[in-house]
């Protein structure tokens, strides 16, 4: 497969691995956080930990949209589907996130709620047009990667004059989550920066982490060689005492990002004052809501369905894992009570979640990768 | 069948559709079967026209397997629900080392199904059965109201006979055994899915649906010490290997580089975020055999037209988990499929 296989070349991987091994200072640790679940998945799927010296530690970050969705947000969607009788459209992973009362959207569907799995916002619009007599709500989740698609759907709905379409907006912002991480207690030497998010927002928003917090950031693609090269670039910066934003993913990311997508998002959305994240807690200016002129498409307004916070399962360590403070295998219900078939916490649901990735690909290792 | 002759008007095979009366047990049903189904499947056992088919005694142990088919769309590149329903069940019997002998077919038709589509499906089944040399000797037809089915569901059952001395079973894999795969993976699932998602590629993705019993007979005749045969259908290669590992109480170590994936399949999987290890196959088999016989078995497989790309993809290990050395040189688990990756593919 052209343009993909080149980034999965085993011989090149060995060369980069040798280069990393020759570059590291074995007397110290290199604690690197891969912010994105996409990176977490690639690292686990390709077994990259086996190619790295033990002093290079990869710490999984909170960049998994399903993982950071708090229980109360899933409850809100389930309430709309069950009590307001709407057609609730959602991306697949969200279907299995555990909510209150042992419910998931999947179980709500089995009990009669009209929950539909879709692949794109266009599918949700199509359902709304096909069912003019029903209310259709799209459970919009995701970081900056998926937000432009939701913005386009809102603009299209407005131009069609669709009256029966609205969204439950849970779009969140990467830099805000990174702020919470650097302000928190976890010791970090640098970030492997997001791939797809950065194609939209560019590399500029990460400069503050290098400048103000002295954390090197290397933006990397989601292929295994991208990750290996980014690790090498981070190790070099750390050795040289530098902290700058470097871009390994130049084939897709510029400093300014995708201006057209940014303009669409700005046209439709504005900052929320606060948003409650699983693991990171209530963060100011960390998520988006629809602008007042689009409030007819805001399901929270339309159905008077406010968010009600719900505490996580007592034994679940998702919160600490999302903050980078614990590894999946340090959770005592990991792999016993909590498995991909019966997830207790959100990190066991999505293939990008730290627990699911470790369970599915790496649990033969005693410790988390 | 002479009942059809009592009808003045033949079935409208061009524009006609299935109606509730076609499943009601009355003349309309008899007419449908006599005109559309029975002639296609024609054989002496079916022609007995009784509630059950009576077949001669066989020598050896009987093997029986049943499988329901609910694929959507009904027609896809390389096949359709008809031939799939014949191949799939023949393969289940063949994986026990048996020679498949007879098939049954039960249809659940949805009101409104085009008779032309039904005819195409039935003829595809008949051709697949003919090519495999396994007659469809009995059957059943039911009709459900519009909206209660998805065009057509087909359940087939196969009976076969296995010779003494052949004992294939998922619990027989031993540490040290080699794992062989008969060809590329993911072709069937991606053929169906790319059709459903309207994805098109320079080289079309074609389902690998095929009856594998002649390949199995050739493998058995090689004299290799075979422990397990299984066709990696739903859940793909990963799921099949986990089933065997769990039944046998062993682990496995696979070599990712040895597992072949056709380029368009790899591209489609990449595009849709799927792992070909979990995508269904309908014309491939996994064999586990004693290490000393692996090369010999591999040559026999490659000499058969259905397994030209056969390869040794790994070995059975005593340690837990199905693991894989990735193309990058790292190691990872190849786990059971969690949840549903591809609904309605077979």
XYZ file of C-alpha atoms in Angstrom:
715
model
C 0.000 0.000 0.000
C 1.733 3.101 -1.223
C 2.320 5.943 1.258
C 1.473 3.638 4.159
C 3.864 0.674 3.966
C 6.792 3.098 3.872
C 5.875 4.153 7.391
C 5.693 0.551 8.659
C 9.044 -0.658 7.367
C 10.602 -3.104 9.830
C 14.202 -2.517 8.686
C 13.859 1.250 9.060
C 12.303 0.759 12.481
C 15.369 -1.163 13.604
C 17.613 1.637 12.352
C 15.677 4.285 14.257
C 15.623 2.024 17.328
C 19.427 1.651 17.113
C 19.697 5.401 16.778
C 17.536 5.945 19.874
C 19.605 3.401 21.824
C 22.808 5.184 20.811
C 21.417 8.623 21.669
C 19.912 8.041 25.111
C 21.690 8.787 28.322
C 21.152 5.513 30.189
C 21.633 7.292 33.528
C 18.308 9.086 33.223
C 14.677 8.410 32.401
C 12.768 9.836 29.475
C 9.121 10.156 30.447
C 7.224 10.913 27.256
C 3.466 11.302 27.019
C 1.738 10.373 23.797
C -1.313 12.591 24.106
C -3.425 10.823 21.494
C -5.204 7.497 21.675
C -4.195 7.010 18.046
C -0.578 6.912 19.156
C -1.401 4.672 22.112
C -3.018 2.251 19.686
C -0.099 2.309 17.212
C 2.446 1.796 20.008
C 0.570 -1.234 21.322
C -0.440 -2.691 17.973
C 3.102 -2.670 16.593
C 4.734 -3.676 19.870
C 6.968 -0.582 19.814
C 7.874 -0.957 23.489
C 10.035 -3.920 22.445
C 12.108 -1.597 20.265
C 12.791 0.993 22.969
C 15.384 1.096 25.758
C 13.840 0.654 29.196
C 14.693 4.222 30.212
C 12.274 5.528 27.560
C 8.853 5.353 29.196
C 5.700 6.063 27.241
C 2.870 7.499 29.317
C -0.597 7.326 27.816
C -2.424 10.643 27.604
C -6.105 11.591 27.657
C -6.492 12.039 23.886
C -9.279 9.520 23.397
C -12.680 11.181 22.871
C -14.695 8.304 24.286
C -12.406 7.976 27.307
C -12.739 11.568 28.504
C -16.541 11.576 28.223
C -17.876 11.524 31.795
C -20.677 9.160 32.803
C -23.106 12.073 33.150
C -22.713 12.925 29.465
C -23.615 9.377 28.390
C -26.541 9.443 30.849
C -27.743 12.626 29.173
C -27.775 10.895 25.778
C -29.519 7.823 27.182
C -32.171 10.009 28.840
C -32.875 11.729 25.521
C -33.173 8.391 23.738
C -35.312 6.719 26.418
C -37.406 9.557 27.822
C -37.637 12.115 25.026
C -38.055 9.389 22.405
C -35.550 10.850 19.971
C -33.530 8.956 17.366
C -30.068 9.162 18.909
C -27.204 8.914 16.405
C -23.733 8.083 17.646
C -20.310 6.859 16.569
C -19.758 3.176 17.305
C -17.391 3.312 20.305
C -19.731 5.504 22.325
C -22.368 2.759 22.210
C -20.444 0.687 24.749
C -19.418 3.327 27.304
C -20.802 2.341 30.720
C -23.302 4.816 32.137
C -25.456 4.891 35.288
C -27.751 2.008 36.266
C -25.631 -0.545 34.357
C -26.805 1.026 31.116
C -24.950 1.722 27.891
C -26.418 3.159 24.715
C -26.248 -0.399 23.361
C -28.310 -1.750 26.274
C -30.714 1.182 25.998
C -31.234 0.178 22.380
C -31.906 -3.420 23.387
C -34.547 -2.057 25.786
C -36.292 -0.242 22.955
C -34.550 3.129 22.621
C -33.931 4.212 19.026
C -30.130 4.441 19.004
C -28.369 4.317 15.649
C -24.703 3.796 14.927
C -23.423 6.122 12.214
C -20.122 6.634 10.429
C -20.406 10.345 9.681
C -22.476 13.408 10.501
C -23.923 13.128 6.992
C -25.608 9.864 8.031
C -27.322 11.705 10.902
C -28.566 14.451 8.575
C -29.884 11.812 6.195
C -31.812 10.122 8.999
C -33.285 13.498 9.995
C -34.436 14.164 6.438
C -35.929 10.673 6.145
C -37.862 11.004 9.417
C -39.361 14.509 9.428
C -41.847 13.381 12.107
C -39.084 12.351 14.551
C -36.485 14.334 16.494
C -32.943 13.268 15.576
C -30.076 14.010 17.971
C -26.424 13.475 17.079
C -24.159 12.749 20.043
C -21.222 14.887 18.903
C -17.954 13.912 20.564
C -14.307 14.355 19.802
C -11.334 16.662 19.801
C -10.606 19.208 17.058
C -10.419 16.454 14.417
C -14.160 15.737 14.372
C -15.436 19.236 15.230
C -15.301 20.644 11.661
C -17.545 17.803 10.411
C -20.110 18.660 13.091
C -19.855 22.349 12.129
C -20.580 21.455 8.504
C -23.613 19.408 9.563
C -25.016 22.339 11.549
C -24.482 24.742 8.642
C -26.145 22.284 6.255
C -29.058 21.680 8.636
C -29.565 25.438 8.881
C -29.466 25.865 5.118
C -32.014 23.045 4.590
C -34.160 24.516 7.334
C -34.116 21.131 9.111
C -36.217 21.541 12.241
C -35.874 18.035 13.680
C -32.083 17.839 13.943
C -29.920 18.807 16.909
C -26.661 17.833 18.582
C -25.507 17.015 22.085
C -22.214 18.859 21.883
C -19.239 17.286 23.657
C -16.465 18.646 21.458
C -13.359 19.259 23.542
C -10.049 21.055 23.093
C -6.629 19.445 23.089
C -4.522 22.366 24.381
C -6.824 22.727 27.409
C -6.303 19.076 28.309
C -2.541 19.435 27.877
C -2.625 22.449 30.224
C -4.374 20.297 32.813
C -1.720 17.600 32.416
C 1.287 19.936 32.806
C -0.386 21.699 35.716
C -1.100 18.343 37.356
C 1.251 16.160 39.308
C 2.651 13.801 36.709
C 6.357 14.107 35.884
C 6.881 14.479 32.139
C 9.880 15.236 29.948
C 8.005 15.847 26.726
C 4.947 15.242 24.549
C 4.410 13.267 21.394
C 1.971 15.756 19.877
C -1.319 14.838 18.184
C -1.449 13.865 14.520
C -4.958 14.455 13.217
C -5.825 17.181 15.712
C -2.746 19.098 14.553
C -3.762 18.904 10.910
C -6.684 21.132 11.967
C -5.212 23.403 14.656
C -1.601 23.436 13.390
C 1.526 23.311 15.531
C 1.324 26.846 16.887
C -1.039 26.087 19.840
C 1.624 23.809 21.393
C 4.303 26.491 21.519
C 3.148 27.617 24.956
C 4.067 24.201 26.406
C 7.609 24.539 25.105
C 7.956 28.227 25.978
C 6.178 28.491 29.326
C 6.531 24.952 30.690
C 9.805 23.900 29.030
C 8.204 20.722 27.666
C 9.431 19.667 24.232
C 6.615 18.723 21.840
C 7.105 16.679 18.667
C 4.009 16.361 16.492
C 3.927 12.874 14.991
C 1.829 10.932 12.495
C -0.010 7.784 13.594
C 2.217 5.296 11.764
C 4.751 3.346 13.817
C 7.808 4.919 12.157
C 6.328 8.372 12.839
C 6.195 7.505 16.524
C 9.731 6.068 16.549
C 11.136 9.146 14.786
C 9.275 11.479 17.170
C 10.729 9.634 20.162
C 14.222 10.072 18.711
C 13.574 13.801 18.168
C 12.300 14.175 21.748
C 15.296 12.321 23.191
C 17.616 14.658 21.285
C 15.824 17.781 22.556
C 15.873 16.505 26.121
C 19.592 15.636 25.920
C 20.382 19.080 24.543
C 18.215 20.825 27.131
C 16.029 22.318 24.406
C 12.253 22.678 24.535
C 10.660 23.580 21.234
C 7.767 22.405 19.097
C 9.064 20.208 16.291
C 6.975 18.705 13.540
C 7.687 15.153 12.438
C 4.321 15.035 10.600
C 5.228 17.658 7.997
C 3.360 15.742 5.308
C 0.079 16.828 6.890
C 0.644 19.506 9.535
C 1.592 23.168 9.120
C 2.142 25.800 11.808
C -1.196 27.502 11.088
C -3.220 24.355 10.442
C -6.364 24.120 8.329
C -7.697 27.674 8.247
C -10.874 26.737 6.417
C -11.785 24.140 9.054
C -10.942 26.593 11.826
C -13.211 29.206 10.257
C -16.109 26.727 10.028
C -15.678 25.818 13.690
C -15.503 29.471 14.719
C -18.648 30.235 12.740
C -20.695 27.593 14.573
C -19.113 27.111 17.987
C -17.908 29.184 20.911
C -16.072 28.319 24.133
C -17.960 26.836 27.047
C -17.128 28.429 30.390
C -16.336 25.017 31.847
C -16.573 21.366 30.871
C -16.428 18.311 33.101
C -13.848 15.819 31.774
C -13.506 12.284 32.986
C -10.194 12.132 34.800
C -9.221 15.766 34.381
C -12.224 17.204 36.203
C -13.918 20.526 35.486
C -11.662 22.583 33.215
C -12.306 26.183 32.197
C -12.571 27.021 28.480
C -11.843 23.437 27.522
C -14.817 22.591 25.312
C -17.196 24.057 22.770
C -20.901 24.804 22.597
C -23.084 26.066 19.757
C -23.236 29.812 19.273
C -26.521 31.490 20.261
C -27.632 31.836 16.623
C -27.464 28.050 16.279
C -29.107 27.248 19.634
C -32.084 25.716 17.812
C -29.692 22.854 17.038
C -28.491 22.490 20.620
C -30.205 19.435 22.124
C -29.346 20.585 25.672
C -31.415 23.739 25.059
C -34.077 22.169 22.856
C -34.946 19.345 25.254
C -33.984 21.147 28.478
C -31.590 18.273 29.168
C -28.916 19.634 31.470
C -25.709 17.770 32.318
C -25.742 16.134 35.741
C -22.341 14.963 37.041
C -22.077 11.358 38.240
C -19.081 9.914 40.130
C -16.984 7.214 38.445
C -17.117 3.578 39.553
C -15.230 3.353 42.875
C -12.699 0.746 41.819
C -12.108 2.193 38.340
C -8.770 3.956 37.839
C -9.642 5.553 34.500
C -9.296 9.029 35.990
C -5.716 8.467 37.194
C -4.839 6.659 33.958
C -6.155 9.572 31.872
C -3.968 11.939 33.904
C -0.932 9.740 33.243
C -0.581 8.970 36.952
C -1.277 5.259 36.735
C -0.829 2.528 34.153
C -3.667 0.166 33.225
C -2.068 -2.769 35.048
C -2.009 -0.716 38.246
C -5.811 -0.788 38.277
C -6.970 -3.690 40.396
C -9.993 -4.482 38.263
C -7.984 -4.417 34.986
C -8.429 -7.664 33.073
C -10.554 -9.288 35.775
C -13.755 -7.346 36.419
C -13.023 -4.866 33.627
C -12.427 -6.311 30.145
C -13.269 -5.143 26.613
C -16.334 -7.428 26.691
C -17.542 -5.961 30.001
C -15.871 -2.572 30.412
C -16.278 -0.803 33.749
C -14.391 2.340 32.732
C -14.261 4.219 29.473
C -10.552 3.490 28.864
C -11.476 -0.176 28.296
C -14.019 0.684 25.597
C -12.368 2.376 22.635
C -9.495 0.708 20.811
C -7.677 3.998 21.453
C -8.202 3.727 25.190
C -5.101 2.959 27.238
C -6.683 -0.028 28.999
C -8.196 -1.558 25.846
C -4.901 -1.174 23.962
C -2.930 -2.746 26.796
C -5.461 -5.538 27.253
C -5.782 -6.330 23.558
C -2.144 -6.099 22.550
C 0.205 -6.002 25.516
C -1.124 -7.840 28.546
C 1.448 -10.627 28.165
C 3.848 -8.070 29.572
C 3.714 -7.886 33.348
C 3.729 -4.116 33.344
C 1.920 -1.622 31.176
C 3.644 -0.626 27.986
C -43.021 -32.482 -10.222
C -46.394 -32.336 -11.823
C -48.210 -29.882 -9.571
C -46.941 -26.913 -11.517
C -48.648 -28.069 -14.631
C -52.053 -27.488 -13.010
C -51.296 -23.776 -13.098
C -52.236 -21.920 -16.222
C -50.101 -18.907 -15.407
C -46.388 -19.390 -14.675
C -44.549 -17.328 -12.053
C -43.689 -13.825 -13.219
C -39.955 -14.217 -12.823
C -39.244 -10.799 -14.238
C -41.322 -8.478 -12.078
C -43.026 -10.786 -9.595
C -42.392 -10.601 -5.870
C -42.701 -12.918 -2.912
C -46.133 -12.704 -1.292
C -47.312 -14.069 2.036
C -49.146 -16.872 0.204
C -45.818 -18.242 -1.030
C -45.138 -19.463 2.479
C -48.643 -20.403 3.546
C -48.459 -24.062 2.611
C -51.067 -23.818 -0.102
C -50.867 -24.051 -3.852
C -48.888 -20.818 -4.244
C -46.073 -22.279 -2.137
C -46.087 -25.572 -3.959
C -46.059 -23.647 -7.210
C -43.057 -21.546 -6.143
C -41.089 -24.594 -5.054
C -42.028 -26.639 -8.087
C -41.277 -23.938 -10.615
C -38.364 -22.071 -9.135
C -36.553 -24.186 -6.549
C -36.969 -27.887 -7.278
C -35.833 -27.791 -10.938
C -32.643 -25.940 -9.974
C -31.714 -28.392 -7.218
C -32.963 -31.406 -9.156
C -31.712 -34.759 -7.776
C -33.209 -38.169 -7.040
C -33.499 -37.583 -3.297
C -35.341 -34.281 -3.621
C -37.523 -35.807 -6.328
C -38.904 -38.264 -3.751
C -41.106 -35.319 -2.805
C -41.597 -36.414 0.818
C -41.253 -34.629 4.149
C -37.784 -36.116 4.493
C -35.218 -37.476 2.051
C -34.183 -41.107 2.380
C -30.532 -41.787 1.545
C -28.549 -45.035 1.403
C -26.488 -46.205 4.367
C -22.892 -45.010 4.544
C -19.839 -46.581 6.074
C -17.884 -44.447 8.514
C -18.728 -41.884 11.168
C -21.268 -39.190 10.277
C -20.447 -35.507 10.556
C -23.192 -32.913 10.587
C -23.065 -29.125 10.654
C -25.542 -26.292 10.197
C -25.129 -22.612 9.408
C -27.483 -19.666 8.884
C -26.669 -16.979 6.358
C -27.901 -13.404 6.705
C -25.435 -11.470 4.545
C -26.297 -7.968 3.357
C -26.062 -7.083 0.474
C -27.351 -10.344 -1.012
C -25.095 -10.037 -4.075
C -21.440 -9.046 -3.850
C -18.315 -9.303 -5.986
C -17.324 -12.955 -6.204
C -20.575 -14.451 -4.967
C -23.963 -14.086 -3.327
C -25.874 -15.417 -0.341
C -26.760 -18.551 -2.369
C -23.331 -19.976 -3.135
C -22.090 -18.687 0.247
C -24.715 -20.771 2.045
C -23.551 -23.904 0.190
C -19.808 -23.301 0.555
C -19.965 -22.284 4.207
C -21.695 -25.425 5.420
C -19.726 -27.792 3.185
C -16.576 -26.252 4.668
C -17.734 -26.793 8.236
C -18.116 -30.510 7.503
C -14.870 -30.610 5.509
C -12.931 -29.107 8.436
C -13.683 -32.285 10.363
C -11.840 -34.215 7.644
C -15.141 -35.486 6.275
C -16.345 -35.966 2.727
C -19.553 -33.896 2.486
C -22.474 -35.958 1.099
C -25.786 -34.110 1.349
C -27.169 -30.653 2.043
C -30.505 -29.313 3.236
C -31.650 -25.742 2.652
C -34.216 -23.713 4.602
C -35.294 -20.324 3.254
C -36.850 -17.468 5.172
C -38.131 -15.076 2.523
C -39.312 -11.537 3.160
C -42.554 -10.475 1.557
C -41.645 -8.297 -1.430
C -38.426 -10.100 -2.406
C -38.091 -10.042 -6.185
C -38.633 -13.485 -7.684
C -35.835 -12.668 -10.105
C -33.455 -12.225 -7.152
C -34.685 -15.451 -5.562
C -34.150 -17.279 -8.834
C -30.611 -15.903 -9.147
C -29.832 -17.002 -5.585
C -31.341 -20.460 -6.027
C -29.428 -21.014 -9.272
C -26.224 -19.905 -7.592
C -26.854 -22.453 -4.807
C -27.597 -25.150 -7.367
C -24.407 -24.424 -9.274
C -22.302 -24.389 -6.109
C -23.835 -27.690 -4.991
C -23.287 -29.215 -8.438
C -19.669 -28.100 -8.588
C -19.045 -29.464 -5.125
C -20.830 -32.729 -5.946
C -23.062 -32.360 -2.885
C -26.805 -32.467 -3.686
C -29.428 -30.424 -1.813
C -31.802 -33.224 -0.840
C -34.434 -31.514 1.288
C -35.571 -28.040 2.186
C -38.138 -25.681 3.617
C -39.573 -22.297 2.677
C -41.202 -19.737 4.971
C -42.295 -16.180 4.267
C -42.280 -13.344 6.825
C -44.034 -9.968 6.529
C -42.271 -7.087 4.876
C -39.909 -5.472 7.367
C -39.444 -8.680 9.376
C -36.554 -10.036 7.311
C -33.859 -8.681 5.061
C -34.865 -10.125 1.676
C -33.769 -13.659 2.356
C -32.139 -15.698 5.112
C -30.831 -19.183 4.246
C -29.995 -21.968 6.667
C -28.150 -24.966 5.270
C -27.218 -28.213 6.950
C -24.600 -30.609 5.619
C -24.009 -34.274 6.367
C -20.702 -35.938 5.605
C -18.754 -39.029 6.428
C -15.302 -39.219 7.950
C -12.970 -42.187 7.558
C -11.614 -44.071 10.521
C -8.242 -42.837 11.649
C -9.012 -39.192 10.890
C -9.483 -37.302 14.134
C -9.344 -33.561 13.664
C -10.341 -31.424 16.620
C -9.700 -27.959 17.976
C -8.350 -29.426 21.221
C -5.474 -31.318 19.603
C -2.919 -28.541 18.966
C 0.371 -29.247 20.748
C 3.266 -26.943 21.597
C 5.740 -27.120 18.732
C 3.138 -27.745 16.017
C 3.174 -25.491 12.956
C 0.278 -23.289 11.842
C -0.483 -23.129 8.113
C -2.827 -20.765 6.300
C -4.148 -21.530 2.811
C -3.978 -17.998 1.346
C -4.763 -14.300 1.742
C -7.073 -13.052 4.489
C -9.938 -10.607 4.639
C -11.169 -10.948 1.046
C -14.756 -11.973 1.768
C -15.501 -9.501 4.538
C -14.031 -6.572 2.656
C -15.783 -7.546 -0.599
C -19.108 -7.352 1.237
C -18.248 -4.249 3.217
C -16.752 -2.268 0.355
C -19.912 -2.988 -1.628
C -22.044 -1.848 1.287
C -19.993 1.309 1.801
C -19.773 2.001 -1.943
C -15.991 1.928 -1.863
C -14.357 1.205 -5.174
C -10.739 0.391 -5.837
C -8.620 0.071 -8.973
C -8.600 -3.683 -8.475
C -12.003 -4.804 -7.172
C -12.146 -6.800 -3.947
C -13.614 -10.219 -4.718
C -15.004 -12.604 -2.108
C -13.018 -15.829 -1.748
C -16.165 -17.921 -1.148
C -15.413 -21.520 -2.177
C -15.967 -25.111 -1.096
C -12.710 -26.446 0.347
C -13.404 -30.170 0.630
C -11.145 -31.190 -2.280
C -8.271 -29.220 -0.759
C -8.945 -30.949 2.556
C -8.973 -34.378 0.896
C -5.615 -33.607 -0.758
C -4.187 -32.520 2.594
C -5.448 -35.662 4.304
C -3.994 -37.814 1.512
C -0.552 -36.264 2.053
C -0.187 -38.359 5.192
C 0.874 -35.302 7.219
C 0.020 -35.548 10.895
C -2.877 -33.068 10.913
C -4.302 -32.036 14.299
C -6.773 -29.248 13.508
C -8.471 -27.785 10.450
C -10.717 -24.764 10.692
C -12.067 -22.137 8.301
C -11.543 -18.613 9.633
C -14.974 -17.164 8.838
C -16.734 -14.729 11.176
C -14.216 -13.027 13.453
C -11.415 -13.786 11.007
C -8.091 -15.516 11.483
C -7.499 -13.985 14.924
C -10.726 -15.343 16.354
C -10.222 -18.810 14.859
C -6.708 -19.101 16.290
C -7.909 -17.949 19.709
C -10.651 -20.576 19.635
C -8.121 -23.298 18.887
C -5.618 -22.012 21.468
C -8.323 -21.930 24.102
C -9.655 -25.413 23.247
C -6.153 -26.900 23.253
C -4.916 -24.947 26.282
C -1.915 -23.577 24.372
C -0.584 -20.271 23.040
C 0.711 -19.357 19.595
C 3.354 -17.140 18.067
C 2.558 -15.774 14.595
C 4.771 -13.975 12.127
C 2.902 -10.967 10.729
C 5.107 -10.873 7.617
C 3.991 -14.406 6.632
C 0.275 -13.540 6.631
C -0.699 -12.397 3.132
C -3.281 -9.687 2.534
C -4.272 -8.592 -0.973
C -3.376 -4.932 -1.577
C -6.945 -3.656 -2.138
C -8.108 -5.499 1.002
C -5.296 -3.922 3.009
C -6.203 -0.504 1.601
C -9.918 -0.913 2.350
C -9.159 -2.077 5.907
C -6.877 0.905 6.388
C -9.549 3.246 5.122
C -12.253 1.841 7.393
C -9.992 1.343 10.403
C -10.320 -2.446 10.410
C -7.730 -5.117 11.099
C -7.671 -7.828 8.372
C -6.920 -10.397 11.085
C -10.538 -9.971 12.230
C -12.179 -9.849 8.804
C -14.131 -12.884 7.579
C -12.916 -15.376 4.985
C -15.138 -17.907 3.208
C -12.619 -19.855 1.163
C -9.566 -20.214 3.401
C -8.500 -22.712 6.020
C -6.080 -22.884 8.903
C -4.240 -26.164 9.476
C -2.245 -27.180 12.515
C 0.120 -30.059 11.990
C 3.168 -31.709 13.533
C 6.284 -29.604 12.897
C 8.105 -32.369 11.017
C 5.274 -32.624 8.470
C 4.743 -28.916 7.908
C 6.924 -28.496 4.811
C 5.415 -31.567 3.185
C 1.893 -30.359 3.886
C 2.760 -26.892 2.592
C 3.869 -28.351 -0.773
C 0.645 -30.354 -1.106
C -1.425 -27.260 -0.311
C 0.448 -25.076 -2.800
C -0.132 -27.701 -5.492
C -3.903 -27.232 -5.072
C -5.494 -24.318 -6.977
C -7.234 -23.075 -3.815
C -4.048 -22.755 -1.771
C -1.347 -21.462 -4.122
C -0.414 -18.797 -1.572
C -0.376 -21.164 1.406
C 2.211 -20.327 4.052
C 3.472 -21.404 7.443
C 2.392 -18.451 9.571
C 3.551 -19.461 13.015
C 3.795 -22.138 15.633
C 1.960 -23.409 18.668
C 3.620 -22.458 21.962
C 3.194 -23.630 25.521
C 3.076 -20.072 26.887
C -0.288 -18.266 27.106
C -1.892 -15.999 24.517
C -1.889 -15.867 20.755
C 0.990 -13.486 20.097
C 2.516 -12.089 16.950
C 5.884 -10.713 15.931
C 4.884 -7.528 14.124
C 6.435 -6.339 10.871
C 8.182 -3.733 12.999
C 9.859 -6.447 15.054
C 7.849 -5.869 18.231
C 5.544 -8.369 19.835
C 1.852 -8.050 20.577
C -1.169 -10.094 21.489
C -3.641 -11.092 18.782
C -6.766 -11.168 20.914
C -10.341 -12.304 20.526
C -12.535 -9.853 18.723
C -14.372 -7.668 21.225
C -17.837 -6.537 20.218
C -18.871 -6.586 16.606
C -16.432 -5.492 13.954
C -18.465 -6.236 10.859
C -22.144 -7.032 11.246
C -23.976 -9.201 8.717
C -21.191 -10.450 6.511
C -22.057 -14.131 6.213
